[in-house]
Amino acid sequence: MVEGVQSPALATYWLIQGRILFLIIPCLGTALFAYIVARRLTPLLRAQPDFRFDHPLIRIGNVLKFWLGQWRHPRYRFAGTMHVLIFAGFILLATRAFTLLIQGASPNFIMPGLSGQAGRVYGIITDYAATVVLFCMIVAIVRRVVFKPARYAVPARHGKGHPVDAIFLLVLIAILMMADSLFLACKAAAGTQQGQPAELLAMLSLPWMLKNLLLSTSLAKLQTLYLSAFLTHELTFFFLLCYRPFGIQFHVETSLFSIYLAKLDREILKPVRWSVSDEQLDQVKSFGVKTFEDFTWKHMLDFYSCADCGRCSDNCPSNAVGRPLSPRFLSIKARDYAFQHYPVFRSRKSNSKPLVGNVYSEDEIWSCTTCGACEQECPLLVEYVDKIVDLRRGLIDDGNVPQSLQKPLKALESRGNPYGKMEKKRGDWAKAADFQPACPVKSLDKTNGASTLYFVDSITSYDDRMQSIARATARILDHLGEKFGILGAAEKDSGHEVRRFGEEMLFMALRDHNADAIKKSGVQRIVTADPHAFNALKHDYKDVAPVEHISQLIAREVQAGKIKFKAAKDDCVYTYHDPCYLGRHNQIYDEPRDVLDAIPGLKRVEMKRSRDRSFCCGGGGLMLFYEPKEDERMGVKRVQMAVEAGANVIVTACPFCMANIEDAIKVAGMEGKMTAIDLAELVDQQIVRESSKFDCSAAISAAT
Ligand code: SF4
Ligand code: SF4
């Protein structure tokens, strides 16, 4: 202790000795915090089960990467860098803060390992950390008050924002940094005035600057400032601790747990009810989420962990085109609900009103394409697709099916496809006069076996335009010498969209039928050109042969030299649109690009939003049949992105994307300037065995 400045522990505050006061404040603060957190956790105890305790090593890895390593924050360069700096500052300052708290009662306490040289180095680091955190707080306040980034805005339909709360918390942290630095500066200034060896403060840091400002201040004033800074630090620390669970800053406490408990297999939908098997589902009285307590405890924890940063909504295609859905507000509204109905200092307000209709609107819940962009972006790994599907399950269970989806769902039930077409016509695409003689495709049965099954799925089987993708895929398989066949009339819709729409029982019926047919066919592997079917077969089905998307197979065969391409035409500039269920949900980004890049002379450009930031075209989740309220079509936005990238051909690898993008080209008035082609179609046209090659100009004029 430097002579002349009395330690807070030995000082007297309002007739109370410091060491007593600084024992009371932490005890009260900690007890209050524990009580508040316990109250906040009450709804989690009433929530549905969730299974999140497997694979501890992977989960620890996630914590190191996404929490400690702040992996996703720099995706938004400016705000992300600030967050990384603030987080690093907090981590570094934690030891210093605890040291100060203990010194309140025990003045000579030094954290083990931080005496001598190590302590001096730590002191210098933390001087800079406090300075950087304070600077970031000032920038963050100015940003929120003056620049107001668009993603923080709260549209009226989603209620009120919490800007004052956010700014108040930033101010509190700034006060904490100031108090910490002032405390050190007073001590150093007093020491210098007393001729003590100079306290080592990091040059140009906040404590260093304050010390230099205080050098001519009287010892008496320094003493007062010193004790006041300590008290301010102590009170602000515990006030912050207890205030955070009332607002967005609660994520500081919950995010570590949220990230540890995050879903590890994002591509697999959560079951209707954990620990209830498919066979027992008949006995479940209510499906999905209807009231708040129908969410799982982890989903409730997510609501607390959302930092309201708006990144999810900023990347949500539904939000971008003015649909009533903005994922950020799914969390914020649920958290507000929890705060309102599970208050900390009052008893619980019971409310059995359904969430949809009171907290959320039906349109909001049906507007999601399940593209996964929100989850990909969220730095805290907050989940949305499962929650939305669970809310849909609840709506379906209560018979609330949107008008436009009733017909396709009935058709799926009766005919196994959403168009209501005859089962026996499912394989008719293979009977086209200009296709069948050169590439006969067999329907697999007991007498007609093959090693590979081409699973076509509904849209490619029945839609006249998409049948071209089926024929191209078959020709590629034939070119590669694959022994393949289709299920024909025995194939039903994969059920992928049905499941994401919330119709679990219908999905199970479709899945069981197809799984049975696949097993009976005796194939060893499955190939499909439809990412939705691919995702269903890979993740939603059990015990069927391994499945590949055609782009994976082509990429491998190109690599092995089994496919040779003709040169692409000069006047085409291609861009690849990542289908959500190939890219984000299955991380297949490189293979389709590798195939395109293997075509000699092919010019390829990337759209600004590509790979895991790809912009959904709007086709998933039965959206082809749903008519959402929106200002603009997602597909049109996507076409504009391709134009901005300088492309005139959009290549995709999904029939749903193809349907949307071709439609969007017409709506955007881009016919003749832009065209779309499926990867399988392009490969089929460019393979050396063919005399024709894909003619971009011809394709454009054919489309007009
Ligand atoms: S869910 Fe994640 S990305 Fe969305 S606002 Fe909350 S923290 Fe930000
Ligand atoms: S899954 Fe896609 S459409 Fe649905 S909320 Fe997330 S970003 Fe929006």
XYZ file of C-alpha atoms and ligand atoms in Angstrom:
720
model
C 0.000 0.000 0.000
C 1.339 3.415 -0.950
C 1.647 5.739 1.967
C -0.775 8.646 1.985
C -3.632 6.875 0.276
C -5.612 4.798 2.634
C -6.896 1.457 1.428
C -10.704 1.232 0.922
C -10.721 -1.712 3.329
C -9.317 0.475 6.103
C -11.325 3.596 5.289
C -14.696 4.477 6.752
C -17.735 5.033 4.572
C -20.736 6.600 6.342
C -19.555 5.239 9.699
C -19.106 1.742 8.269
C -15.620 0.349 8.051
C -14.583 -0.383 4.463
C -13.785 -4.041 5.008
C -17.305 -4.570 6.415
C -19.005 -2.571 3.661
C -17.055 -4.371 0.960
C -18.029 -7.667 2.446
C -21.707 -6.717 2.607
C -21.945 -5.389 -0.983
C -20.557 -8.556 -2.646
C -22.620 -10.817 -0.392
C -25.832 -8.912 -1.111
C -25.004 -8.524 -4.805
C -24.202 -12.195 -5.256
C -27.279 -13.337 -3.345
C -29.541 -11.018 -5.336
C -27.963 -12.163 -8.590
C -28.456 -15.822 -7.643
C -32.105 -15.124 -6.795
C -32.718 -13.276 -10.083
C -31.090 -16.023 -12.144
C -33.060 -18.698 -10.287
C -36.277 -16.816 -11.102
C -35.220 -16.422 -14.717
C -34.679 -20.174 -14.931
C -38.194 -20.960 -13.668
C -39.779 -21.255 -17.133
C -36.968 -23.603 -18.194
C -38.059 -25.981 -15.459
C -41.582 -26.030 -16.893
C -40.345 -26.453 -20.476
C -40.179 -29.541 -22.669
C -37.160 -31.824 -22.496
C -34.209 -31.471 -24.816
C -31.208 -33.725 -25.231
C -28.014 -31.674 -25.191
C -25.492 -33.508 -23.103
C -23.819 -35.780 -25.644
C -20.365 -35.319 -27.224
C -18.794 -33.201 -24.464
C -15.506 -32.810 -26.338
C -17.198 -31.421 -29.442
C -19.199 -29.097 -27.231
C -16.070 -27.861 -25.470
C -14.563 -27.315 -28.910
C -17.587 -25.197 -29.807
C -17.147 -23.128 -26.670
C -13.484 -22.548 -27.511
C -14.312 -21.634 -31.089
C -17.566 -19.704 -30.895
C -17.475 -18.275 -27.357
C -13.837 -17.807 -26.443
C -12.652 -17.516 -30.048
C -15.609 -15.292 -31.094
C -15.469 -17.122 -34.416
C -18.483 -15.636 -36.128
C -18.229 -12.061 -34.925
C -15.802 -10.805 -37.585
C -18.307 -11.767 -40.313
C -19.500 -8.233 -39.620
C -16.126 -6.607 -39.751
C -16.620 -3.386 -37.800
C -19.147 -4.466 -35.172
C -17.490 -7.884 -34.965
C -14.033 -6.460 -34.318
C -15.454 -4.198 -31.612
C -17.156 -7.161 -29.977
C -13.977 -9.222 -30.077
C -12.051 -6.350 -28.447
C -14.687 -5.830 -25.752
C -14.921 -9.551 -25.053
C -11.129 -9.925 -24.869
C -11.021 -6.870 -22.578
C -13.621 -8.408 -20.268
C -11.792 -11.710 -20.100
C -8.506 -9.963 -19.324
C -10.061 -7.625 -16.786
C -11.982 -10.340 -14.953
C -9.015 -11.244 -12.743
C -8.339 -7.578 -11.975
C -11.996 -7.010 -11.086
C -12.035 -9.986 -8.711
C -8.753 -8.853 -7.163
C -10.292 -5.445 -6.445
C -13.403 -7.042 -4.953
C -11.306 -9.131 -2.575
C -9.030 -6.205 -1.725
C -12.149 -4.439 -0.435
C -12.048 -6.790 2.520
C -8.417 -7.852 2.468
C -6.209 -4.914 1.404
C -3.022 -6.846 0.745
C -4.587 -9.548 -1.375
C -2.785 -10.405 -4.603
C -4.167 -12.971 -6.996
C -1.985 -16.108 -6.887
C 0.499 -16.053 -9.745
C 0.248 -12.293 -10.191
C 2.868 -11.050 -7.800
C 6.182 -9.592 -8.947
C 7.014 -9.370 -12.647
C 3.966 -11.381 -13.780
C 1.715 -8.952 -11.942
C 3.410 -5.968 -13.571
C 2.997 -7.452 -17.051
C -0.624 -8.305 -16.277
C -1.131 -4.745 -15.019
C 0.154 -3.265 -18.273
C -2.055 -5.555 -20.349
C -5.138 -4.724 -18.316
C -4.410 -0.974 -18.411
C -4.656 -1.197 -22.184
C -7.660 -3.550 -21.966
C -9.628 -1.034 -19.862
C -8.696 1.732 -22.298
C -9.785 -0.262 -25.326
C -13.065 -1.322 -23.700
C -13.863 2.278 -22.763
C -13.041 3.432 -26.289
C -15.285 0.700 -27.741
C -18.106 1.728 -25.414
C -17.893 5.316 -26.630
C -17.872 4.176 -30.259
C -20.789 1.802 -29.618
C -22.841 4.562 -27.968
C -22.146 6.992 -30.817
C -23.008 4.269 -33.318
C -26.319 3.473 -31.642
C -27.301 7.115 -31.088
C -25.962 8.804 -34.227
C -25.461 6.269 -37.004
C -28.179 3.781 -36.021
C -27.324 0.814 -38.272
C -30.419 -0.415 -40.124
C -30.243 -3.869 -38.595
C -30.963 -2.447 -35.142
C -34.230 -0.861 -36.291
C -37.474 -2.275 -34.945
C -40.342 -2.277 -37.469
C -43.648 -1.327 -35.839
C -45.142 -4.767 -36.522
C -42.559 -6.358 -34.233
C -43.189 -4.076 -31.245
C -40.760 -1.794 -29.508
C -36.981 -1.959 -29.456
C -34.776 -1.686 -26.400
C -32.353 1.085 -27.443
C -32.348 2.847 -24.061
C -31.584 -0.423 -22.326
C -28.686 -1.080 -24.704
C -27.234 2.415 -24.280
C -27.677 2.363 -20.498
C -25.673 -0.851 -20.301
C -22.926 0.581 -22.483
C -22.756 3.598 -20.172
C -22.521 1.341 -17.107
C -19.606 -0.561 -18.613
C -17.923 2.734 -19.464
C -18.352 3.834 -15.826
C -16.832 0.553 -14.672
C -13.765 1.107 -16.852
C -13.424 4.712 -15.702
C -13.710 3.755 -12.045
C -11.156 0.968 -12.414
C -8.683 3.264 -14.153
C -9.257 6.195 -11.802
C -8.583 3.961 -8.815
C -5.198 2.948 -10.230
C -4.392 6.488 -11.358
C -5.061 7.986 -7.899
C -2.844 5.428 -6.256
C -0.027 6.050 -8.764
C -0.354 9.868 -8.554
C -0.246 9.773 -4.762
C 2.799 7.513 -4.857
C 4.613 9.893 -7.188
C 3.750 12.869 -4.997
C 5.118 10.942 -2.006
C 8.372 10.206 -3.855
C 7.604 6.502 -3.972
C 9.022 4.415 -6.829
C 6.819 5.155 -9.860
C 3.750 2.871 -10.198
C 4.092 1.166 -13.540
C 1.151 2.198 -15.685
C 0.977 1.426 -19.388
C 1.962 4.458 -21.398
C -0.952 6.249 -23.085
C -3.454 3.970 -21.376
C -6.443 5.455 -19.555
C -4.913 4.978 -16.050
C -1.666 6.554 -17.293
C -3.494 9.577 -18.728
C -5.593 10.019 -15.584
C -2.514 9.743 -13.390
C -0.791 12.524 -15.328
C -3.901 14.678 -14.994
C -3.959 14.088 -11.244
C -0.285 14.700 -10.465
C -0.931 18.179 -9.117
C -4.093 17.226 -7.200
C -3.801 17.427 -3.428
C -3.313 14.229 -1.461
C -6.590 14.767 0.368
C -8.513 15.024 -2.888
C -6.668 12.018 -4.275
C -7.705 10.060 -1.208
C -11.367 10.978 -1.722
C -11.208 10.178 -5.422
C -9.433 6.916 -4.679
C -12.075 5.730 -2.236
C -14.933 6.999 -4.438
C -13.530 5.200 -7.491
C -13.340 1.983 -5.527
C -16.894 2.309 -4.226
C -18.169 3.232 -7.702
C -16.421 0.213 -9.166
C -17.898 -2.081 -6.551
C -21.444 -0.749 -6.847
C -21.400 -0.622 -10.657
C -20.018 -4.143 -10.829
C -22.846 -5.609 -8.758
C -25.499 -3.369 -10.236
C -24.470 -4.559 -13.696
C -24.453 -8.153 -12.532
C -28.002 -7.917 -11.213
C -29.348 -5.674 -13.967
C -28.158 -7.743 -16.903
C -30.757 -10.529 -16.486
C -33.455 -7.908 -17.148
C -32.370 -7.140 -20.689
C -30.328 -8.101 -23.736
C -27.112 -8.205 -21.717
C -28.269 -11.398 -20.043
C -26.433 -13.075 -22.916
C -23.194 -12.308 -21.086
C -24.194 -14.923 -18.516
C -26.124 -17.366 -20.692
C -24.149 -17.455 -23.956
C -21.439 -19.747 -22.633
C -24.070 -22.357 -21.726
C -26.074 -21.742 -24.884
C -23.040 -22.377 -27.027
C -21.987 -25.449 -25.073
C -25.520 -26.829 -25.407
C -25.978 -25.784 -29.049
C -27.394 -28.237 -31.550
C -24.603 -30.298 -33.082
C -26.515 -31.717 -36.050
C -28.233 -28.671 -37.490
C -29.365 -30.494 -40.630
C -31.517 -32.918 -38.614
C -34.857 -31.606 -37.373
C -35.586 -32.111 -33.718
C -38.071 -34.882 -32.976
C -41.651 -33.970 -32.126
C -40.883 -34.793 -28.518
C -37.556 -35.903 -27.100
C -37.601 -39.420 -25.670
C -40.849 -40.289 -27.508
C -40.222 -42.772 -30.309
C -41.986 -42.652 -33.694
C -44.067 -45.631 -32.641
C -45.242 -43.815 -29.512
C -46.163 -40.592 -31.318
C -49.777 -41.710 -31.648
C -50.074 -41.381 -27.896
C -48.773 -37.799 -27.783
C -51.774 -35.608 -27.030
C -50.459 -32.361 -28.459
C -47.850 -31.827 -31.154
C -45.462 -28.935 -31.465
C -45.352 -25.589 -29.721
C -48.656 -23.958 -28.874
C -47.933 -22.210 -25.592
C -44.632 -20.816 -24.329
C -44.050 -23.815 -22.084
C -44.151 -26.094 -25.150
C -40.706 -24.832 -26.153
C -37.796 -26.927 -24.953
C -35.645 -25.573 -22.141
C -32.769 -25.059 -24.574
C -34.960 -23.018 -26.872
C -35.929 -20.872 -23.896
C -32.259 -20.466 -23.023
C -31.746 -19.260 -26.601
C -34.287 -16.508 -26.020
C -32.210 -15.264 -23.092
C -28.992 -15.606 -25.055
C -30.026 -13.548 -28.058
C -27.961 -10.363 -28.050
C -30.446 -8.543 -30.304
C -27.645 -7.851 -32.786
C -29.935 -8.325 -35.782
C -27.499 -10.384 -37.854
C -29.987 -13.220 -38.284
C -32.652 -10.912 -39.657
C -30.121 -9.060 -41.749
C -29.475 -12.333 -43.574
C -33.019 -13.657 -43.548
C -34.479 -13.682 -47.067
C -38.016 -13.482 -45.713
C -37.160 -10.316 -43.857
C -35.351 -8.948 -46.916
C -38.450 -9.187 -49.115
C -40.801 -7.726 -46.527
C -42.478 -10.897 -45.307
C -43.745 -10.596 -41.732
C -40.927 -12.807 -40.434
C -37.758 -11.496 -38.836
C -35.995 -14.202 -36.796
C -34.505 -11.735 -34.323
C -38.011 -10.852 -33.190
C -38.992 -14.468 -32.712
C -36.432 -14.410 -29.915
C -37.084 -10.911 -28.634
C -40.856 -11.396 -28.469
C -40.449 -14.728 -26.687
C -38.009 -13.210 -24.204
C -40.345 -10.301 -23.544
C -43.092 -12.870 -22.999
C -40.927 -14.773 -20.513
C -40.015 -11.589 -18.642
C -43.650 -10.535 -18.495
C -45.119 -13.870 -17.456
C -42.294 -15.015 -15.207
C -41.446 -11.774 -13.360
C -38.561 -11.752 -10.921
C -40.192 -9.971 -8.010
C -43.817 -10.993 -8.454
C -45.578 -14.284 -8.808
C -46.046 -15.938 -12.188
C -48.832 -14.750 -14.445
C -50.402 -17.876 -15.781
C -51.447 -17.658 -19.399
C -52.544 -20.536 -21.560
C -53.241 -18.427 -24.643
C -51.586 -19.819 -27.759
C -48.430 -18.040 -28.890
C -49.543 -17.879 -32.514
C -52.244 -15.273 -32.687
C -51.028 -13.488 -29.551
C -47.253 -13.234 -29.682
C -46.621 -14.342 -33.268
C -48.811 -14.122 -36.349
C -49.629 -17.136 -38.508
C -48.074 -15.469 -41.563
C -44.885 -14.952 -39.626
C -44.582 -18.654 -38.922
C -45.450 -19.767 -42.454
C -43.059 -17.254 -44.047
C -39.900 -19.213 -43.270
C -38.212 -21.152 -46.073
C -36.098 -23.073 -43.515
C -33.040 -21.829 -45.417
C -30.877 -21.724 -42.275
C -29.241 -18.348 -43.036
C -30.203 -17.018 -39.594
C -28.565 -19.922 -37.790
C -25.490 -19.728 -39.964
C -24.985 -16.099 -39.050
C -25.822 -16.014 -35.368
C -22.624 -15.567 -33.348
C -24.310 -17.224 -30.354
C -25.623 -20.255 -32.281
C -29.261 -19.438 -31.579
C -31.521 -21.933 -33.353
C -34.557 -21.035 -35.424
C -35.569 -23.772 -37.864
C -36.538 -26.219 -35.112
C -38.527 -23.573 -33.284
C -40.393 -22.530 -36.413
C -41.115 -26.139 -37.380
C -42.319 -26.800 -33.828
C -44.660 -23.787 -34.035
C -45.931 -25.132 -37.376
C -46.462 -28.564 -35.838
C -48.624 -26.856 -33.231
C -50.651 -25.033 -35.886
C -51.139 -28.165 -37.972
C -52.166 -30.113 -34.881
C -54.914 -27.543 -34.344
C -55.980 -27.780 -37.989
C -54.600 -24.350 -38.972
C -53.324 -25.142 -42.463
C -53.002 -22.205 -44.880
C -55.598 -22.387 -47.652
C -53.063 -22.652 -50.479
C -51.354 -25.625 -48.852
C -54.428 -27.713 -48.175
C -54.675 -29.117 -51.703
C -51.016 -30.142 -52.088
C -51.067 -31.759 -48.663
C -54.172 -33.764 -49.496
C -52.584 -34.815 -52.777
C -49.445 -35.906 -50.960
C -51.553 -38.016 -48.683
C -53.577 -39.667 -51.410
C -51.148 -39.764 -54.354
C -47.707 -39.324 -52.811
C -47.027 -36.086 -54.702
C -48.228 -32.492 -54.178
C -49.643 -32.181 -57.720
C -52.229 -34.929 -57.318
C -50.899 -36.735 -60.398
C -51.212 -40.475 -60.926
C -48.569 -42.652 -59.299
C -48.115 -44.650 -62.500
C -47.074 -41.488 -64.349
C -44.175 -40.811 -61.987
C -41.636 -42.390 -64.311
C -43.080 -41.002 -67.542
C -40.252 -38.499 -67.917
C -38.065 -41.432 -68.920
C -40.398 -42.398 -71.770
C -39.850 -39.246 -73.874
C -39.392 -40.240 -77.500
C -36.155 -38.281 -77.893
C -34.687 -39.774 -74.721
C -35.747 -43.365 -74.114
C -34.086 -45.067 -77.110
C -30.662 -43.623 -76.286
C -30.940 -43.933 -72.524
C -33.409 -46.537 -71.334
C -34.111 -46.157 -67.609
C -35.415 -49.182 -65.812
C -37.859 -49.203 -62.935
C -36.436 -51.365 -60.210
C -38.374 -54.362 -58.959
C -37.702 -57.955 -57.976
C -36.586 -58.907 -61.481
C -34.934 -55.627 -62.450
C -32.096 -54.919 -60.030
C -29.295 -52.340 -60.050
C -26.575 -51.150 -57.733
C -27.574 -47.478 -57.850
C -30.959 -45.905 -57.313
C -31.682 -42.568 -58.908
C -34.212 -41.027 -56.486
C -36.040 -38.443 -58.575
C -38.618 -36.946 -56.155
C -41.866 -35.227 -57.071
C -40.988 -31.934 -58.718
C -38.451 -33.484 -61.075
C -40.763 -36.393 -61.873
C -43.890 -34.412 -62.664
C -42.960 -30.853 -63.602
C -42.527 -30.647 -67.387
C -39.597 -28.229 -67.152
C -37.812 -30.093 -64.350
C -38.057 -33.423 -66.167
C -35.169 -32.145 -68.258
C -33.029 -32.344 -65.075
C -34.109 -35.966 -64.614
C -33.151 -36.865 -68.176
C -29.820 -35.026 -67.894
C -29.054 -36.861 -64.642
C -29.928 -40.222 -66.197
C -27.733 -39.502 -69.229
C -24.801 -38.602 -66.969
C -25.234 -41.819 -64.971
C -25.463 -43.742 -68.232
C -22.323 -42.045 -69.562
C -20.484 -43.094 -66.429
C -21.559 -46.691 -66.913
C -23.589 -46.764 -63.709
C -25.984 -49.684 -63.277
C -28.906 -47.609 -62.134
C -32.669 -47.525 -62.066
C -35.574 -45.607 -60.572
C -38.398 -46.663 -58.276
C -40.976 -45.340 -60.754
C -44.528 -45.726 -59.461
C -43.139 -47.139 -56.199
C -41.457 -43.820 -55.357
C -43.373 -41.237 -53.341
C -42.424 -37.738 -52.383
C -39.399 -37.762 -50.071
C -41.481 -35.824 -47.546
C -38.704 -33.306 -46.928
C -40.924 -30.256 -47.322
C -43.834 -31.971 -45.609
C -41.734 -32.463 -42.509
C -40.500 -28.881 -42.464
C -44.054 -27.778 -42.944
C -44.872 -29.501 -39.651
C -46.831 -32.519 -40.921
C -44.816 -35.134 -39.069
C -47.253 -38.039 -39.392
C -47.589 -37.602 -43.157
C -43.822 -37.323 -43.434
C -43.435 -40.575 -41.520
C -45.869 -42.351 -43.830
C -43.972 -41.132 -46.926
C -40.609 -41.964 -45.382
C -41.654 -45.466 -44.358
C -43.077 -46.189 -47.798
C -39.939 -44.999 -49.611
C -37.550 -46.652 -47.162
C -39.371 -49.925 -47.691
C -39.266 -49.560 -51.484
C -35.564 -48.664 -51.390
C -34.767 -51.691 -49.253
C -36.752 -53.965 -51.543
C -34.901 -52.634 -54.594
C -31.665 -53.985 -53.108
C -29.555 -51.009 -54.242
C -26.239 -50.230 -52.596
C -26.333 -46.490 -53.044
C -28.646 -43.650 -53.958
C -28.055 -40.649 -56.197
C -30.365 -37.684 -56.505
C -30.294 -34.313 -58.239
C -32.661 -32.767 -55.707
C -30.986 -31.334 -52.567
C -34.259 -31.598 -50.643
C -34.523 -35.317 -51.380
C -30.805 -35.592 -50.647
C -31.222 -33.968 -47.251
C -34.242 -36.122 -46.405
C -32.583 -39.387 -47.453
C -29.354 -38.487 -45.713
C -30.708 -37.141 -42.448
C -34.428 -37.847 -42.054
C -34.498 -41.462 -43.242
C -33.083 -44.315 -41.259
C -31.201 -47.347 -42.479
C -31.325 -46.668 -46.221
C -28.355 -46.975 -48.572
C -25.858 -44.071 -48.566
C -26.925 -41.106 -50.683
C -25.003 -38.640 -52.846
C -26.040 -35.528 -54.665
C -25.269 -35.749 -58.368
C -22.831 -32.813 -58.077
C -20.666 -34.863 -55.707
C -20.613 -37.799 -58.095
C -19.809 -35.610 -61.105
C -17.033 -33.773 -59.236
C -15.458 -37.083 -58.286
C -15.643 -38.469 -61.813
C -14.261 -35.250 -63.284
C -11.378 -35.509 -60.841
C -10.832 -39.128 -61.892
C -10.760 -38.077 -65.537
C -13.882 -40.011 -66.477
C -15.713 -36.917 -67.689
C -14.266 -34.618 -70.325
C -15.887 -31.354 -71.272
C -16.114 -29.308 -74.419
C -15.174 -25.638 -74.236
C -17.838 -23.281 -72.953
C -19.073 -20.502 -75.164
C -17.342 -17.155 -74.883
C -20.418 -15.012 -74.442
C -21.623 -16.682 -71.232
C -20.661 -15.531 -67.755
C -21.812 -18.065 -65.184
C -22.569 -17.686 -61.536
C -23.408 -20.520 -59.165
C -26.370 -20.172 -56.827
C -25.916 -22.367 -53.725
C -29.149 -24.208 -52.920
C -29.743 -23.988 -49.162
C -30.102 -27.744 -48.689
C -26.906 -28.481 -50.570
C -24.821 -25.637 -49.194
C -25.754 -24.389 -45.749
C -27.434 -27.586 -44.601
C -24.862 -30.022 -46.019
C -21.739 -27.919 -46.658
C -21.515 -28.936 -50.326
C -20.055 -25.732 -51.711
C -16.926 -26.795 -53.584
C -18.042 -29.730 -55.695
C -20.449 -27.823 -57.967
C -17.886 -25.048 -58.381
C -15.129 -27.579 -59.128
C -17.317 -29.060 -61.868
C -17.953 -25.638 -63.425
C -14.276 -24.750 -63.238
C -13.385 -28.000 -65.024
C -15.267 -26.865 -68.135
C -12.618 -25.310 -70.388
C -13.015 -21.600 -70.942
C -15.998 -21.265 -68.620
C -16.122 -17.803 -67.094
C -17.475 -17.900 -63.558
C -18.154 -15.050 -61.173
C -19.318 -15.166 -57.555
C -22.336 -13.307 -56.321
C -21.752 -11.172 -53.242
C -23.919 -13.533 -51.268
C -22.602 -16.997 -51.925
C -21.588 -20.184 -50.167
C -22.781 -20.076 -46.540
C -24.198 -16.588 -47.094
C -26.169 -17.656 -50.138
C -29.541 -15.954 -50.500
C -32.464 -18.372 -50.578
C -34.483 -18.184 -53.799
C -37.655 -18.903 -51.837
C -38.402 -22.452 -52.925
C -37.978 -24.505 -49.762
C -40.523 -25.544 -47.150
C -43.475 -26.049 -49.557
C -43.075 -22.402 -50.548
C -43.824 -23.203 -54.177
C -47.416 -23.666 -53.036
C -47.634 -20.932 -50.437
C -48.502 -17.349 -51.266
C -46.778 -15.227 -48.640
C -47.356 -11.539 -48.106
C -44.227 -9.892 -49.450
C -43.059 -6.736 -51.214
C -40.812 -8.515 -53.666
C -39.942 -12.075 -54.629
C -36.815 -13.609 -53.190
C -35.981 -15.027 -56.611
C -36.078 -11.544 -58.146
C -33.602 -10.313 -55.552
C -31.379 -13.259 -56.375
C -31.504 -12.515 -60.097
C -30.545 -8.905 -59.352
C -27.561 -10.200 -57.373
C -26.482 -12.257 -60.383
C -26.762 -9.175 -62.598
C -24.653 -7.177 -60.130
C -22.022 -9.912 -60.254
C -21.861 -9.539 -64.027
C -23.330 -12.952 -64.884
C -25.794 -13.850 -67.606
C -26.268 -17.518 -66.670
C -27.303 -18.682 -63.206
C -26.310 -22.261 -62.554
C -28.013 -24.051 -59.740
C -28.247 -27.661 -58.615
C -31.814 -27.898 -57.360
C -35.141 -28.154 -59.186
C -36.853 -25.888 -56.636
C -34.225 -23.191 -57.199
C -34.626 -23.652 -60.937
C -38.399 -23.154 -60.746
C -38.017 -20.007 -58.664
C -35.146 -18.471 -60.551
C -36.649 -19.046 -63.999
C -39.873 -17.520 -62.780
C -37.983 -14.608 -61.237
C -36.125 -13.937 -64.492
C -39.519 -13.442 -66.158
C -40.886 -11.314 -63.312
C -37.739 -9.155 -63.326
C -38.095 -8.643 -67.099
C -34.676 -10.210 -67.635
C -35.639 -12.662 -70.356
C -33.125 -12.475 -73.139
C -30.490 -11.086 -70.787
C -30.319 -13.806 -68.161
C -30.962 -17.533 -68.185
C -30.814 -20.352 -65.665
C -29.606 -23.913 -66.027
C -29.222 -26.840 -63.675
C -25.702 -28.156 -63.118
C -26.761 -31.607 -64.378
C -28.192 -30.077 -67.552
C -25.024 -28.074 -68.163
C -22.772 -31.076 -67.546
C -24.951 -33.231 -69.812
C -24.638 -30.671 -72.588
C -20.895 -30.160 -72.178
C -19.797 -33.799 -71.899
C -17.561 -34.615 -74.837
C -19.717 -37.501 -76.149
C -22.404 -35.020 -77.180
C -22.168 -33.186 -80.472
C -24.168 -30.284 -79.159
C -22.933 -28.029 -76.429
C -24.817 -25.630 -74.258
C -25.350 -22.507 -76.271
C -25.913 -19.598 -73.974
C -27.281 -17.329 -76.702
C -29.610 -20.069 -77.908
C -30.781 -20.727 -74.371
C -31.468 -17.054 -73.832
C -33.375 -16.678 -77.090
C -35.251 -19.933 -76.465
C -36.345 -18.570 -73.118
C -37.705 -15.372 -74.696
S -30.501 -14.617 -32.761
Fe -28.313 -14.358 -32.886
S -28.002 -13.169 -34.770
Fe -30.156 -12.976 -34.208
S -30.287 -11.092 -33.032
Fe -30.032 -12.781 -31.587
S -27.826 -12.932 -31.243
Fe -28.113 -11.691 -33.079
S -34.522 -20.186 -41.857
Fe -34.241 -18.623 -43.445
S -36.283 -17.812 -43.847
Fe -36.388 -18.944 -41.910
S -36.042 -17.408 -40.348
Fe -34.057 -18.293 -40.802
S -33.177 -16.973 -42.378
Fe -35.364 -16.504 -42.271
